[in-house]
């Protein structure tokens, strides 16, 4: 759902998210290089774990921003939009828990 009447919850921390995502991109390039250079399996797995943790931190931050901004705003307005935002957030949480 795209909403044009207000900003996304993460907008105030956009630069911080972009910095973290650039760091994750660097980690992905490092993993690629490790495999190319036939590094030890456990070292590669350790890096994958670090990258996974970094992605999870970004996801949880975005989720928190979404809940505290988009979902709270919709809940204040009530009605079908509120129900839709709660269902959308629940589905996002379900996907994160499964991953």
PDB file of C-alpha atoms in Angstrom:
ATOM      1  CA  UNK A   1       0.000   0.000   0.000  1.00  0.00           C
ATOM      2  CA  UNK A   2       1.463   3.311  -1.019  1.00  0.00           C
ATOM      3  CA  UNK A   3       0.329   6.340   0.917  1.00  0.00           C
ATOM      4  CA  UNK A   4       0.999   9.806  -0.375  1.00  0.00           C
ATOM      5  CA  UNK A   5      -0.427  11.909   2.457  1.00  0.00           C
ATOM      6  CA  UNK A   6       2.410  11.323   4.925  1.00  0.00           C
ATOM      7  CA  UNK A   7       6.012  10.125   5.099  1.00  0.00           C
ATOM      8  CA  UNK A   8       7.109   6.622   5.941  1.00  0.00           C
ATOM      9  CA  UNK A   9       8.055   5.978   9.563  1.00  0.00           C
ATOM     10  CA  UNK A  10      11.735   5.466   8.766  1.00  0.00           C
ATOM     11  CA  UNK A  11      12.204   8.832   7.075  1.00  0.00           C
ATOM     12  CA  UNK A  12      13.845  10.435  10.126  1.00  0.00           C
ATOM     13  CA  UNK A  13      16.476   7.671  10.179  1.00  0.00           C
ATOM     14  CA  UNK A  14      16.858   7.205   6.432  1.00  0.00           C
ATOM     15  CA  UNK A  15      20.568   8.130   6.395  1.00  0.00           C
ATOM     16  CA  UNK A  16      21.302   5.664   9.206  1.00  0.00           C
ATOM     17  CA  UNK A  17      19.473   2.895   7.343  1.00  0.00           C
ATOM     18  CA  UNK A  18      21.338   3.675   4.132  1.00  0.00           C
ATOM     19  CA  UNK A  19      24.657   3.571   6.006  1.00  0.00           C
ATOM     20  CA  UNK A  20      23.782   0.183   7.504  1.00  0.00           C
ATOM     21  CA  UNK A  21      22.668  -1.154   4.113  1.00  0.00           C
ATOM     22  CA  UNK A  22      25.924  -0.001   2.491  1.00  0.00           C
ATOM     23  CA  UNK A  23      27.801  -1.864   5.223  1.00  0.00           C
ATOM     24  CA  UNK A  24      25.733  -4.985   4.467  1.00  0.00           C
ATOM     25  CA  UNK A  25      26.523  -4.588   0.759  1.00  0.00           C
ATOM     26  CA  UNK A  26      30.204  -4.563   1.688  1.00  0.00           C
ATOM     27  CA  UNK A  27      29.705  -7.719   3.751  1.00  0.00           C
ATOM     28  CA  UNK A  28      28.070  -9.409   0.743  1.00  0.00           C
ATOM     29  CA  UNK A  29      30.999  -8.447  -1.482  1.00  0.00           C
ATOM     30  CA  UNK A  30      33.357  -9.775   1.191  1.00  0.00           C
ATOM     31  CA  UNK A  31      31.488 -13.098   1.247  1.00  0.00           C
ATOM     32  CA  UNK A  32      31.748 -13.331  -2.522  1.00  0.00           C
ATOM     33  CA  UNK A  33      35.469 -12.665  -2.314  1.00  0.00           C
ATOM     34  CA  UNK A  34      35.911 -15.270   0.448  1.00  0.00           C
ATOM     35  CA  UNK A  35      34.290 -17.946  -1.707  1.00  0.00           C
ATOM     36  CA  UNK A  36      36.348 -16.902  -4.752  1.00  0.00           C
ATOM     37  CA  UNK A  37      39.507 -17.172  -2.645  1.00  0.00           C
ATOM     38  CA  UNK A  38      38.530 -20.595  -1.229  1.00  0.00           C
ATOM     39  CA  UNK A  39      38.492 -19.407   2.387  1.00  0.00           C
ATOM     40  CA  UNK A  40      37.719 -21.817   5.216  1.00  0.00           C
ATOM     41  CA  UNK A  41      34.036 -22.853   5.387  1.00  0.00           C
ATOM     42  CA  UNK A  42      33.603 -21.886   9.031  1.00  0.00           C
ATOM     43  CA  UNK A  43      35.009 -18.412   8.386  1.00  0.00           C
ATOM     44  CA  UNK A  44      32.483 -17.938   5.558  1.00  0.00           C
ATOM     45  CA  UNK A  45      29.652 -19.186   7.763  1.00  0.00           C
ATOM     46  CA  UNK A  46      30.722 -16.775  10.497  1.00  0.00           C
ATOM     47  CA  UNK A  47      30.517 -13.894   8.028  1.00  0.00           C
ATOM     48  CA  UNK A  48      27.106 -15.082   6.810  1.00  0.00           C
ATOM     49  CA  UNK A  49      25.906 -15.088  10.404  1.00  0.00           C
ATOM     50  CA  UNK A  50      27.174 -11.530  10.903  1.00  0.00           C
ATOM     51  CA  UNK A  51      25.458 -10.389   7.713  1.00  0.00           C
ATOM     52  CA  UNK A  52      22.215 -12.112   8.702  1.00  0.00           C
ATOM     53  CA  UNK A  53      22.313 -10.361  12.084  1.00  0.00           C
ATOM     54  CA  UNK A  54      22.897  -7.012  10.383  1.00  0.00           C
ATOM     55  CA  UNK A  55      19.932  -7.555   8.042  1.00  0.00           C
ATOM     56  CA  UNK A  56      17.738  -8.610  10.956  1.00  0.00           C
ATOM     57  CA  UNK A  57      18.694  -5.436  12.835  1.00  0.00           C
ATOM     58  CA  UNK A  58      17.650  -3.315   9.853  1.00  0.00           C
ATOM     59  CA  UNK A  59      14.412  -5.276   9.499  1.00  0.00           C
ATOM     60  CA  UNK A  60      13.551  -4.901  13.178  1.00  0.00           C
ATOM     61  CA  UNK A  61      14.313  -1.185  13.073  1.00  0.00           C
ATOM     62  CA  UNK A  62      12.077  -0.710  10.041  1.00  0.00           C
ATOM     63  CA  UNK A  63       9.354  -2.773  11.686  1.00  0.00           C
ATOM     64  CA  UNK A  64       9.537  -0.686  14.858  1.00  0.00           C
ATOM     65  CA  UNK A  65       9.376   2.524  12.813  1.00  0.00           C
ATOM     66  CA  UNK A  66       6.405   1.151  10.855  1.00  0.00           C
ATOM     67  CA  UNK A  67       4.528   0.137  13.994  1.00  0.00           C
ATOM     68  CA  UNK A  68       5.166   3.379  15.845  1.00  0.00           C
ATOM     69  CA  UNK A  69       4.326   5.605  12.891  1.00  0.00           C
ATOM     70  CA  UNK A  70       2.189   4.032  10.160  1.00  0.00           C
ATOM     71  CA  UNK A  71       0.254   1.547  12.292  1.00  0.00           C
ATOM     72  CA  UNK A  72      -0.310   3.962  15.179  1.00  0.00           C
ATOM     73  CA  UNK A  73      -1.512   6.678  12.773  1.00  0.00           C
ATOM     74  CA  UNK A  74      -3.921   4.248  11.099  1.00  0.00           C
ATOM     75  CA  UNK A  75      -5.153   2.970  14.471  1.00  0.00           C
ATOM     76  CA  UNK A  76      -5.930   6.536  15.548  1.00  0.00           C
ATOM     77  CA  UNK A  77      -8.016   7.032  12.421  1.00  0.00           C
ATOM     78  CA  UNK A  78      -9.701   3.639  12.874  1.00  0.00           C
ATOM     79  CA  UNK A  79     -11.820   1.850  10.309  1.00  0.00           C
ATOM     80  CA  UNK A  80     -10.699  -0.445   7.508  1.00  0.00           C
ATOM     81  CA  UNK A  81      -7.318   1.258   7.100  1.00  0.00           C
ATOM     82  CA  UNK A  82      -6.497   0.440  10.712  1.00  0.00           C
ATOM     83  CA  UNK A  83      -7.411  -3.210  10.239  1.00  0.00           C
ATOM     84  CA  UNK A  84      -5.404  -3.364   7.015  1.00  0.00           C
ATOM     85  CA  UNK A  85      -2.279  -1.844   8.621  1.00  0.00           C
ATOM     86  CA  UNK A  86      -2.449  -4.265  11.538  1.00  0.00           C
ATOM     87  CA  UNK A  87      -2.870  -7.227   9.158  1.00  0.00           C
ATOM     88  CA  UNK A  88       0.012  -5.950   7.027  1.00  0.00           C
ATOM     89  CA  UNK A  89       2.287  -5.590  10.084  1.00  0.00           C
ATOM     90  CA  UNK A  90       1.281  -9.038  11.338  1.00  0.00           C
ATOM     91  CA  UNK A  91       2.168 -10.566   7.962  1.00  0.00           C
ATOM     92  CA  UNK A  92       5.536  -8.769   7.996  1.00  0.00           C
ATOM     93  CA  UNK A  93       6.273 -10.081  11.488  1.00  0.00           C
ATOM     94  CA  UNK A  94       5.272 -13.588  10.382  1.00  0.00           C
ATOM     95  CA  UNK A  95       7.724 -13.385   7.454  1.00  0.00           C
ATOM     96  CA  UNK A  96      10.537 -12.171   9.735  1.00  0.00           C
ATOM     97  CA  UNK A  97       9.918 -14.915  12.266  1.00  0.00           C
ATOM     98  CA  UNK A  98       9.981 -17.588   9.536  1.00  0.00           C
ATOM     99  CA  UNK A  99      13.249 -16.368   8.031  1.00  0.00           C
TER     100      UNK A  99
END
